[in-house]
Amino acid sequence: MSFSILILDNVDPLAEKVFEERGIKVTRNHNLSGEELHREIKSYDGIVVRSSTTVSPEVLQSADKLKVVGRAGVGVDNIDIEAATARGVLVMNTPDGNTISTAEHTCGMILAIARNIPQSVQKVKSGGWDRKKYMGTEVHNKTLGIIGLGKIGGEVAKRMKKFGMNIKAYDPFASVEKADSLNVELLELDELLGVADFLTVHTPLTEKTKGLVSMDNADKLKKGVFLINCARGGIYKEEDLPQLIDEGYVAGVAVDAYSTEPPTAELYEILEHPHIICTPHLGASTEEAQEKVAEQIAHQMIDALEQKSFKGSLNGKSISLTTNKEVQPYLELAEKLGSVAIQLAPEHANEFSFEYSGTCAQFSDVLTDSILKGILSHHVSEAVNLINARHYAEERGMKIKETKAGETKTFNDLITIRLGEGAEYQNISATVFGEDDYRIVEIDGYGIELRLEGDIVMYQNVDKPGMLAGVSSTMAEQGINIGSLSLGRTGKGSNAITAISVDKPLNEKELEPIINIDGVNALKYISLTNGQ
């Protein structure tokens, strides 16, 4: 069977060469308007894009023959994956192609901000000199803090170690073995903020990482730290950067990624600060990186069209499963339970056991993928899906054990996640009650009935009068409305587990008064508001 590919954006010519060498008809057209794109796309089996073309539901609706969309790069914000899945269109990217380029750019930014290179260049070019004003600092013997020890973070660690830096990192999924192999010490986040002379981030932008450094936690930073962001805009709170510098918390900032690209007028004003250096998202902009992603995406797309391999696929299994009504509810349950589990797990948890009982046990392989998707989506910068979830788990040294049990006495189906030693909550079991009704039914032997949705406050307490009243009144004082609650205990006066669904997301300030109530222990806040 012959296939045809349309290259829409400024992808390196190597992609075209690969397609032609493997017998694929290829057309290159960079500047199609919306209406032209709708007409042109009708006759192609695959399209290749970078970031310029938006693959919207409307575009996909026009693509009668389309089987695969390839992104020559990592980010797929311009591709509507849900719409592509609904149309049966495979979406692929090349997450490995720009690793070295982004790592090198990060290292360059560290050196540039340490030695005031951009500012001094501009000074000399404008006819000035002033060596004293641009006095810098050595990176040798300084501590580099890395948030996110994945591929890029690991490559940065290797390179800056050669400069004599002491490397410390925070990554909830990085195993001690992986950190040791990089000669990196793992720390808790607050501890890392307090010791880092330079701090670089290599994480996705999520609710947990958004504004990771701001005036709200400035007192946790080591005075005079340098901040570097070549990951995603908004991880450092952009509007707070000038104040952080002016008040002495931060010595300088190096930025390559922005919350809005190109930056807004307001953001450009922030970037004018003399101690902020910036580049126009150049992390992956090297000839080598663009050649790598062009070659990789071409081979991946051809392999997928020829049904040889689905490497780099972001939605492959989900396409085949969307029409399988029997497995779909269990996939939803598994992902939600995985999301809950990682929010209950201790830091650096990397050992999990998954147990499947009843009918759902026959789908154990794909359900494990779905649990891992729920777990990893909180911390992995790349898009995690049913195909690549195990790859990212293995990359982070996670140890997974799967078991199948017989029929359960109470429920037709049950999925149990065991978090292991060190976890305040060790065993969580859940099942499907009905359409879109997924519930936790047991935690550590305590019977409990908790719908997997919204925002949840969970805690342990001694089962005595007034405990619930104390918590509910504390919530009421802060305007927190209780939607529902569930209480599990083994007997009168014993320990109890209480789960309260609330009507809005909560922050640390709102949780603190609850944590401080006498008798409330092991409080955890769980958010399932982003679809997990």
PDB file of N, CA and C in Angstrom, residues 394-484:
ATOM      1  N   GLU A 394      10.091   2.867  33.891  1.00  0.00           N
ATOM      2  CA  GLU A 394      11.386   2.187  33.886  1.00  0.00           C
ATOM      3  C   GLU A 394      12.536   3.189  33.879  1.00  0.00           C
ATOM      4  N   GLU A 395      12.356   4.275  33.131  1.00  0.00           N
ATOM      5  CA  GLU A 395      13.386   5.307  33.044  1.00  0.00           C
ATOM      6  C   GLU A 395      13.672   5.917  34.409  1.00  0.00           C
ATOM      7  N   ARG A 396      12.666   5.985  35.258  1.00  0.00           N
ATOM      8  CA  ARG A 396      12.815   6.565  36.588  1.00  0.00           C
ATOM      9  C   ARG A 396      13.115   5.533  37.664  1.00  0.00           C
ATOM     10  N   GLY A 397      13.359   4.296  37.235  1.00  0.00           N
ATOM     11  CA  GLY A 397      13.739   3.265  38.195  1.00  0.00           C
ATOM     12  C   GLY A 397      12.600   2.759  39.048  1.00  0.00           C
ATOM     13  N   MET A 398      11.356   2.973  38.624  1.00  0.00           N
ATOM     14  CA  MET A 398      10.215   2.502  39.398  1.00  0.00           C
ATOM     15  C   MET A 398      10.136   0.979  39.349  1.00  0.00           C
ATOM     16  N   LYS A 399       9.796   0.378  40.470  1.00  0.00           N
ATOM     17  CA  LYS A 399       9.657  -1.072  40.569  1.00  0.00           C
ATOM     18  C   LYS A 399       8.177  -1.403  40.725  1.00  0.00           C
ATOM     19  N   ILE A 400       7.665  -2.183  39.790  1.00  0.00           N
ATOM     20  CA  ILE A 400       6.236  -2.479  39.738  1.00  0.00           C
ATOM     21  C   ILE A 400       6.019  -3.981  39.853  1.00  0.00           C
ATOM     22  N   LYS A 401       5.102  -4.368  40.733  1.00  0.00           N
ATOM     23  CA  LYS A 401       4.716  -5.760  40.868  1.00  0.00           C
ATOM     24  C   LYS A 401       3.227  -5.881  40.561  1.00  0.00           C
ATOM     25  N   GLU A 402       2.875  -6.810  39.674  1.00  0.00           N
ATOM     26  CA  GLU A 402       1.479  -7.044  39.317  1.00  0.00           C
ATOM     27  C   GLU A 402       1.054  -8.424  39.793  1.00  0.00           C
ATOM     28  N   THR A 403      -0.123  -8.511  40.403  1.00  0.00           N
ATOM     29  CA  THR A 403      -0.669  -9.801  40.802  1.00  0.00           C
ATOM     30  C   THR A 403      -2.141  -9.872  40.435  1.00  0.00           C
ATOM     31  N   LYS A 404      -2.604 -11.088  40.179  1.00  0.00           N
ATOM     32  CA  LYS A 404      -4.018 -11.325  39.906  1.00  0.00           C
ATOM     33  C   LYS A 404      -4.570 -12.202  41.017  1.00  0.00           C
ATOM     34  N   ALA A 405      -5.657 -11.768  41.633  1.00  0.00           N
ATOM     35  CA  ALA A 405      -6.285 -12.529  42.705  1.00  0.00           C
ATOM     36  C   ALA A 405      -7.560 -13.173  42.180  1.00  0.00           C
ATOM     37  N   GLY A 406      -8.144 -14.019  42.995  1.00  0.00           N
ATOM     38  CA  GLY A 406      -9.402 -14.644  42.607  1.00  0.00           C
ATOM     39  C   GLY A 406     -10.562 -13.692  42.779  1.00  0.00           C
ATOM     40  N   GLU A 407     -11.747 -14.232  42.836  1.00  0.00           N
ATOM     41  CA  GLU A 407     -12.938 -13.411  43.002  1.00  0.00           C
ATOM     42  C   GLU A 407     -12.946 -12.779  44.388  1.00  0.00           C
ATOM     43  N   THR A 408     -13.489 -11.578  44.469  1.00  0.00           N
ATOM     44  CA  THR A 408     -13.624 -10.906  45.759  1.00  0.00           C
ATOM     45  C   THR A 408     -14.950 -11.297  46.394  1.00  0.00           C
ATOM     46  N   LYS A 409     -15.007 -11.221  47.719  1.00  0.00           N
ATOM     47  CA  LYS A 409     -16.219 -11.599  48.436  1.00  0.00           C
ATOM     48  C   LYS A 409     -17.300 -10.539  48.325  1.00  0.00           C
ATOM     49  N   THR A 410     -16.896  -9.290  48.189  1.00  0.00           N
ATOM     50  CA  THR A 410     -17.863  -8.196  48.231  1.00  0.00           C
ATOM     51  C   THR A 410     -18.141  -7.584  46.876  1.00  0.00           C
ATOM     52  N   PHE A 411     -17.104  -7.466  46.032  1.00  0.00           N
ATOM     53  CA  PHE A 411     -17.246  -6.754  44.759  1.00  0.00           C
ATOM     54  C   PHE A 411     -16.886  -7.671  43.588  1.00  0.00           C
ATOM     55  N   ASN A 412     -17.539  -7.431  42.453  1.00  0.00           N
ATOM     56  CA  ASN A 412     -17.233  -8.210  41.253  1.00  0.00           C
ATOM     57  C   ASN A 412     -15.808  -7.966  40.773  1.00  0.00           C
ATOM     58  N   ASP A 413     -15.361  -6.711  40.935  1.00  0.00           N
ATOM     59  CA  ASP A 413     -14.029  -6.316  40.480  1.00  0.00           C
ATOM     60  C   ASP A 413     -13.393  -5.412  41.518  1.00  0.00           C
ATOM     61  N   LEU A 414     -12.083  -5.504  41.650  1.00  0.00           N
ATOM     62  CA  LEU A 414     -11.384  -4.673  42.615  1.00  0.00           C
ATOM     63  C   LEU A 414      -9.957  -4.439  42.121  1.00  0.00           C
ATOM     64  N   ILE A 415      -9.536  -3.194  42.163  1.00  0.00           N
ATOM     65  CA  ILE A 415      -8.143  -2.848  41.882  1.00  0.00           C
ATOM     66  C   ILE A 415      -7.534  -2.324  43.172  1.00  0.00           C
ATOM     67  N   THR A 416      -6.401  -2.900  43.564  1.00  0.00           N
ATOM     68  CA  THR A 416      -5.733  -2.493  44.799  1.00  0.00           C
ATOM     69  C   THR A 416      -4.320  -2.032  44.485  1.00  0.00           C
ATOM     70  N   ILE A 417      -3.941  -0.894  45.029  1.00  0.00           N
ATOM     71  CA  ILE A 417      -2.569  -0.397  44.926  1.00  0.00           C
ATOM     72  C   ILE A 417      -1.943  -0.446  46.314  1.00  0.00           C
ATOM     73  N   ARG A 418      -0.784  -1.082  46.400  1.00  0.00           N
ATOM     74  CA  ARG A 418      -0.047  -1.142  47.664  1.00  0.00           C
ATOM     75  C   ARG A 418       1.165  -0.224  47.562  1.00  0.00           C
ATOM     76  N   LEU A 419       1.250   0.732  48.493  1.00  0.00           N
ATOM     77  CA  LEU A 419       2.306   1.741  48.440  1.00  0.00           C
ATOM     78  C   LEU A 419       3.559   1.320  49.198  1.00  0.00           C
ATOM     79  N   GLY A 420       3.438   0.352  50.091  1.00  0.00           N
ATOM     80  CA  GLY A 420       4.632  -0.171  50.748  1.00  0.00           C
ATOM     81  C   GLY A 420       5.071   0.601  51.965  1.00  0.00           C
ATOM     82  N   GLU A 421       6.231   0.238  52.466  1.00  0.00           N
ATOM     83  CA  GLU A 421       6.758   0.806  53.705  1.00  0.00           C
ATOM     84  C   GLU A 421       6.984   2.308  53.572  1.00  0.00           C
ATOM     85  N   GLY A 422       6.773   2.986  54.682  1.00  0.00           N
ATOM     86  CA  GLY A 422       6.999   4.424  54.721  1.00  0.00           C
ATOM     87  C   GLY A 422       5.802   5.255  54.348  1.00  0.00           C
ATOM     88  N   ALA A 423       4.761   4.626  53.813  1.00  0.00           N
ATOM     89  CA  ALA A 423       3.556   5.369  53.419  1.00  0.00           C
ATOM     90  C   ALA A 423       2.589   5.422  54.593  1.00  0.00           C
ATOM     91  N   GLU A 424       1.987   6.572  54.789  1.00  0.00           N
ATOM     92  CA  GLU A 424       0.998   6.710  55.867  1.00  0.00           C
ATOM     93  C   GLU A 424      -0.291   5.980  55.525  1.00  0.00           C
ATOM     94  N   TYR A 425      -0.559   5.832  54.229  1.00  0.00           N
ATOM     95  CA  TYR A 425      -1.658   5.004  53.750  1.00  0.00           C
ATOM     96  C   TYR A 425      -1.034   3.975  52.817  1.00  0.00           C
ATOM     97  N   GLN A 426      -1.203   2.683  53.119  1.00  0.00           N
ATOM     98  CA  GLN A 426      -0.421   1.686  52.392  1.00  0.00           C
ATOM     99  C   GLN A 426      -1.205   0.906  51.345  1.00  0.00           C
ATOM    100  N   ASN A 427      -2.475   0.642  51.582  1.00  0.00           N
ATOM    101  CA  ASN A 427      -3.274  -0.154  50.646  1.00  0.00           C
ATOM    102  C   ASN A 427      -4.574   0.566  50.318  1.00  0.00           C
ATOM    103  N   ILE A 428      -4.835   0.764  49.021  1.00  0.00           N
ATOM    104  CA  ILE A 428      -6.049   1.453  48.590  1.00  0.00           C
ATOM    105  C   ILE A 428      -6.748   0.580  47.551  1.00  0.00           C
ATOM    106  N   SER A 429      -8.008   0.287  47.777  1.00  0.00           N
ATOM    107  CA  SER A 429      -8.776  -0.543  46.850  1.00  0.00           C
ATOM    108  C   SER A 429      -9.965   0.240  46.318  1.00  0.00           C
ATOM    109  N   ALA A 430     -10.265   0.038  45.022  1.00  0.00           N
ATOM    110  CA  ALA A 430     -11.376   0.773  44.402  1.00  0.00           C
ATOM    111  C   ALA A 430     -12.085  -0.119  43.395  1.00  0.00           C
ATOM    112  N   THR A 431     -13.315   0.284  43.066  1.00  0.00           N
ATOM    113  CA  THR A 431     -14.105  -0.475  42.105  1.00  0.00           C
ATOM    114  C   THR A 431     -15.025   0.462  41.336  1.00  0.00           C
ATOM    115  N   VAL A 432     -15.701  -0.104  40.342  1.00  0.00           N
ATOM    116  CA  VAL A 432     -16.667   0.646  39.538  1.00  0.00           C
ATOM    117  C   VAL A 432     -18.062   0.357  40.072  1.00  0.00           C
ATOM    118  N   PHE A 433     -18.792   1.401  40.448  1.00  0.00           N
ATOM    119  CA  PHE A 433     -20.157   1.235  40.945  1.00  0.00           C
ATOM    120  C   PHE A 433     -21.183   1.345  39.825  1.00  0.00           C
ATOM    121  N   GLY A 434     -20.896   2.148  38.832  1.00  0.00           N
ATOM    122  CA  GLY A 434     -21.818   2.358  37.732  1.00  0.00           C
ATOM    123  C   GLY A 434     -21.192   3.301  36.737  1.00  0.00           C
ATOM    124  N   GLU A 435     -21.949   3.773  35.784  1.00  0.00           N
ATOM    125  CA  GLU A 435     -21.423   4.671  34.761  1.00  0.00           C
ATOM    126  C   GLU A 435     -20.870   5.946  35.390  1.00  0.00           C
ATOM    127  N   ASP A 436     -19.603   6.228  35.142  1.00  0.00           N
ATOM    128  CA  ASP A 436     -18.913   7.409  35.684  1.00  0.00           C
ATOM    129  C   ASP A 436     -18.949   7.450  37.206  1.00  0.00           C
ATOM    130  N   ASP A 437     -19.054   6.297  37.845  1.00  0.00           N
ATOM    131  CA  ASP A 437     -19.109   6.233  39.307  1.00  0.00           C
ATOM    132  C   ASP A 437     -17.995   5.316  39.791  1.00  0.00           C
ATOM    133  N   TYR A 438     -16.855   5.931  40.154  1.00  0.00           N
ATOM    134  CA  TYR A 438     -15.672   5.191  40.570  1.00  0.00           C
ATOM    135  C   TYR A 438     -15.412   5.512  42.037  1.00  0.00           C
ATOM    136  N   ARG A 439     -15.212   4.467  42.870  1.00  0.00           N
ATOM    137  CA  ARG A 439     -15.110   4.724  44.303  1.00  0.00           C
ATOM    138  C   ARG A 439     -14.006   3.900  44.962  1.00  0.00           C
ATOM    139  N   ILE A 440     -13.310   4.529  45.898  1.00  0.00           N
ATOM    140  CA  ILE A 440     -12.445   3.811  46.825  1.00  0.00           C
ATOM    141  C   ILE A 440     -13.355   3.130  47.847  1.00  0.00           C
ATOM    142  N   VAL A 441     -13.107   1.856  48.110  1.00  0.00           N
ATOM    143  CA  VAL A 441     -13.977   1.108  49.037  1.00  0.00           C
ATOM    144  C   VAL A 441     -13.225   0.584  50.251  1.00  0.00           C
ATOM    145  N   GLU A 442     -11.901   0.659  50.227  1.00  0.00           N
ATOM    146  CA  GLU A 442     -11.137   0.203  51.387  1.00  0.00           C
ATOM    147  C   GLU A 442      -9.771   0.865  51.414  1.00  0.00           C
ATOM    148  N   ILE A 443      -9.363   1.308  52.602  1.00  0.00           N
ATOM    149  CA  ILE A 443      -8.023   1.854  52.810  1.00  0.00           C
ATOM    150  C   ILE A 443      -7.450   1.215  54.059  1.00  0.00           C
ATOM    151  N   ASP A 444      -6.364   0.471  53.891  1.00  0.00           N
ATOM    152  CA  ASP A 444      -5.675  -0.173  55.024  1.00  0.00           C
ATOM    153  C   ASP A 444      -6.612  -0.982  55.909  1.00  0.00           C
ATOM    154  N   GLY A 445      -7.548  -1.679  55.295  1.00  0.00           N
ATOM    155  CA  GLY A 445      -8.461  -2.521  56.056  1.00  0.00           C
ATOM    156  C   GLY A 445      -9.693  -1.808  56.581  1.00  0.00           C
ATOM    157  N   TYR A 446      -9.741  -0.484  56.410  1.00  0.00           N
ATOM    158  CA  TYR A 446     -10.903   0.294  56.841  1.00  0.00           C
ATOM    159  C   TYR A 446     -11.902   0.371  55.681  1.00  0.00           C
ATOM    160  N   GLY A 447     -13.123  -0.055  55.915  1.00  0.00           N
ATOM    161  CA  GLY A 447     -14.145   0.101  54.902  1.00  0.00           C
ATOM    162  C   GLY A 447     -14.541   1.554  54.761  1.00  0.00           C
ATOM    163  N   ILE A 448     -14.516   2.069  53.551  1.00  0.00           N
ATOM    164  CA  ILE A 448     -14.817   3.478  53.310  1.00  0.00           C
ATOM    165  C   ILE A 448     -15.408   3.586  51.908  1.00  0.00           C
ATOM    166  N   GLU A 449     -16.249   4.548  51.683  1.00  0.00           N
ATOM    167  CA  GLU A 449     -16.838   4.702  50.359  1.00  0.00           C
ATOM    168  C   GLU A 449     -16.617   6.137  49.892  1.00  0.00           C
ATOM    169  N   LEU A 450     -15.695   6.304  48.955  1.00  0.00           N
ATOM    170  CA  LEU A 450     -15.255   7.635  48.533  1.00  0.00           C
ATOM    171  C   LEU A 450     -15.247   7.728  47.019  1.00  0.00           C
ATOM    172  N   ARG A 451     -16.049   8.631  46.490  1.00  0.00           N
ATOM    173  CA  ARG A 451     -16.085   8.823  45.035  1.00  0.00           C
ATOM    174  C   ARG A 451     -14.793   9.481  44.572  1.00  0.00           C
ATOM    175  N   LEU A 452     -14.275   8.962  43.468  1.00  0.00           N
ATOM    176  CA  LEU A 452     -13.016   9.472  42.921  1.00  0.00           C
ATOM    177  C   LEU A 452     -13.296  10.660  42.009  1.00  0.00           C
ATOM    178  N   GLU A 453     -13.489  11.816  42.620  1.00  0.00           N
ATOM    179  CA  GLU A 453     -13.760  13.033  41.865  1.00  0.00           C
ATOM    180  C   GLU A 453     -13.501  14.246  42.746  1.00  0.00           C
ATOM    181  N   GLY A 454     -13.212  15.367  42.111  1.00  0.00           N
ATOM    182  CA  GLY A 454     -13.108  16.638  42.810  1.00  0.00           C
ATOM    183  C   GLY A 454     -11.913  16.743  43.740  1.00  0.00           C
ATOM    184  N   ASP A 455     -12.111  17.470  44.837  1.00  0.00           N
ATOM    185  CA  ASP A 455     -11.059  17.761  45.802  1.00  0.00           C
ATOM    186  C   ASP A 455     -11.395  17.101  47.130  1.00  0.00           C
ATOM    187  N   ILE A 456     -10.409  16.408  47.701  1.00  0.00           N
ATOM    188  CA  ILE A 456     -10.656  15.556  48.865  1.00  0.00           C
ATOM    189  C   ILE A 456      -9.612  15.837  49.936  1.00  0.00           C
ATOM    190  N   VAL A 457     -10.077  15.952  51.173  1.00  0.00           N
ATOM    191  CA  VAL A 457      -9.194  16.032  52.336  1.00  0.00           C
ATOM    192  C   VAL A 457      -9.322  14.711  53.082  1.00  0.00           C
ATOM    193  N   MET A 458      -8.197  14.017  53.288  1.00  0.00           N
ATOM    194  CA  MET A 458      -8.211  12.728  53.981  1.00  0.00           C
ATOM    195  C   MET A 458      -7.283  12.793  55.178  1.00  0.00           C
ATOM    196  N   TYR A 459      -7.711  12.223  56.290  1.00  0.00           N
ATOM    197  CA  TYR A 459      -6.867  12.221  57.480  1.00  0.00           C
ATOM    198  C   TYR A 459      -7.218  11.041  58.384  1.00  0.00           C
ATOM    199  N   GLN A 460      -6.301  10.742  59.299  1.00  0.00           N
ATOM    200  CA  GLN A 460      -6.518   9.728  60.322  1.00  0.00           C
ATOM    201  C   GLN A 460      -6.782  10.436  61.648  1.00  0.00           C
ATOM    202  N   ASN A 461      -7.567   9.804  62.505  1.00  0.00           N
ATOM    203  CA  ASN A 461      -7.829  10.389  63.814  1.00  0.00           C
ATOM    204  C   ASN A 461      -8.310   9.316  64.776  1.00  0.00           C
ATOM    205  N   VAL A 462      -8.183   9.607  66.070  1.00  0.00           N
ATOM    206  CA  VAL A 462      -8.768   8.732  67.090  1.00  0.00           C
ATOM    207  C   VAL A 462     -10.277   8.904  67.027  1.00  0.00           C
ATOM    208  N   ASP A 463     -11.000   7.817  67.076  1.00  0.00           N
ATOM    209  CA  ASP A 463     -12.458   7.857  66.964  1.00  0.00           C
ATOM    210  C   ASP A 463     -13.044   8.289  68.316  1.00  0.00           C
ATOM    211  N   LYS A 464     -13.238   9.583  68.466  1.00  0.00           N
ATOM    212  CA  LYS A 464     -13.797  10.126  69.707  1.00  0.00           C
ATOM    213  C   LYS A 464     -14.741  11.266  69.366  1.00  0.00           C
ATOM    214  N   PRO A 465     -15.673  11.588  70.254  1.00  0.00           N
ATOM    215  CA  PRO A 465     -16.633  12.661  69.974  1.00  0.00           C
ATOM    216  C   PRO A 465     -15.943  13.993  69.714  1.00  0.00           C
ATOM    217  N   GLY A 466     -16.501  14.742  68.771  1.00  0.00           N
ATOM    218  CA  GLY A 466     -16.040  16.100  68.512  1.00  0.00           C
ATOM    219  C   GLY A 466     -15.001  16.241  67.426  1.00  0.00           C
ATOM    220  N   MET A 467     -14.407  15.115  66.973  1.00  0.00           N
ATOM    221  CA  MET A 467     -13.363  15.222  65.954  1.00  0.00           C
ATOM    222  C   MET A 467     -13.913  15.815  64.655  1.00  0.00           C
ATOM    223  N   LEU A 468     -14.990  15.234  64.150  1.00  0.00           N
ATOM    224  CA  LEU A 468     -15.557  15.714  62.893  1.00  0.00           C
ATOM    225  C   LEU A 468     -16.084  17.129  63.030  1.00  0.00           C
ATOM    226  N   ALA A 469     -16.670  17.413  64.175  1.00  0.00           N
ATOM    227  CA  ALA A 469     -17.194  18.769  64.412  1.00  0.00           C
ATOM    228  C   ALA A 469     -16.062  19.796  64.386  1.00  0.00           C
ATOM    229  N   GLY A 470     -14.920  19.424  64.970  1.00  0.00           N
ATOM    230  CA  GLY A 470     -13.785  20.344  64.986  1.00  0.00           C
ATOM    231  C   GLY A 470     -13.261  20.635  63.592  1.00  0.00           C
ATOM    232  N   VAL A 471     -13.184  19.581  62.776  1.00  0.00           N
ATOM    233  CA  VAL A 471     -12.703  19.770  61.410  1.00  0.00           C
ATOM    234  C   VAL A 471     -13.700  20.577  60.590  1.00  0.00           C
ATOM    235  N   SER A 472     -14.981  20.231  60.691  1.00  0.00           N
ATOM    236  CA  SER A 472     -15.995  20.917  59.882  1.00  0.00           C
ATOM    237  C   SER A 472     -16.121  22.388  60.273  1.00  0.00           C
ATOM    238  N   SER A 473     -16.008  22.697  61.563  1.00  0.00           N
ATOM    239  CA  SER A 473     -16.100  24.106  61.971  1.00  0.00           C
ATOM    240  C   SER A 473     -14.884  24.899  61.501  1.00  0.00           C
ATOM    241  N   THR A 474     -13.706  24.249  61.504  1.00  0.00           N
ATOM    242  CA  THR A 474     -12.494  24.911  61.006  1.00  0.00           C
ATOM    243  C   THR A 474     -12.626  25.193  59.517  1.00  0.00           C
ATOM    244  N   MET A 475     -13.202  24.259  58.795  1.00  0.00           N
ATOM    245  CA  MET A 475     -13.436  24.484  57.378  1.00  0.00           C
ATOM    246  C   MET A 475     -14.446  25.602  57.157  1.00  0.00           C
ATOM    247  N   ALA A 476     -15.498  25.600  57.950  1.00  0.00           N
ATOM    248  CA  ALA A 476     -16.537  26.620  57.799  1.00  0.00           C
ATOM    249  C   ALA A 476     -15.976  28.019  58.021  1.00  0.00           C
ATOM    250  N   GLU A 477     -15.073  28.143  58.994  1.00  0.00           N
ATOM    251  CA  GLU A 477     -14.465  29.451  59.281  1.00  0.00           C
ATOM    252  C   GLU A 477     -13.706  30.000  58.076  1.00  0.00           C
ATOM    253  N   GLN A 478     -13.224  29.097  57.200  1.00  0.00           N
ATOM    254  CA  GLN A 478     -12.469  29.515  56.017  1.00  0.00           C
ATOM    255  C   GLN A 478     -13.316  29.508  54.757  1.00  0.00           C
ATOM    256  N   GLY A 479     -14.619  29.302  54.913  1.00  0.00           N
ATOM    257  CA  GLY A 479     -15.510  29.307  53.757  1.00  0.00           C
ATOM    258  C   GLY A 479     -15.377  28.077  52.889  1.00  0.00           C
ATOM    259  N   ILE A 480     -14.935  26.965  53.482  1.00  0.00           N
ATOM    260  CA  ILE A 480     -14.794  25.712  52.739  1.00  0.00           C
ATOM    261  C   ILE A 480     -16.061  24.895  52.932  1.00  0.00           C
ATOM    262  N   ASN A 481     -16.764  24.639  51.836  1.00  0.00           N
ATOM    263  CA  ASN A 481     -18.026  23.910  51.909  1.00  0.00           C
ATOM    264  C   ASN A 481     -17.791  22.412  51.717  1.00  0.00           C
ATOM    265  N   ILE A 482     -18.392  21.602  52.586  1.00  0.00           N
ATOM    266  CA  ILE A 482     -18.266  20.152  52.517  1.00  0.00           C
ATOM    267  C   ILE A 482     -19.328  19.596  51.582  1.00  0.00           C
ATOM    268  N   GLY A 483     -18.890  18.808  50.581  1.00  0.00           N
ATOM    269  CA  GLY A 483     -19.831  18.199  49.660  1.00  0.00           C
ATOM    270  C   GLY A 483     -20.342  16.870  50.179  1.00  0.00           C
ATOM    271  N   SER A 484     -19.426  16.043  50.681  1.00  0.00           N
ATOM    272  CA  SER A 484     -19.794  14.748  51.242  1.00  0.00           C
ATOM    273  C   SER A 484     -18.642  14.267  52.100  1.00  0.00           C
TER     274      SER A 484
END
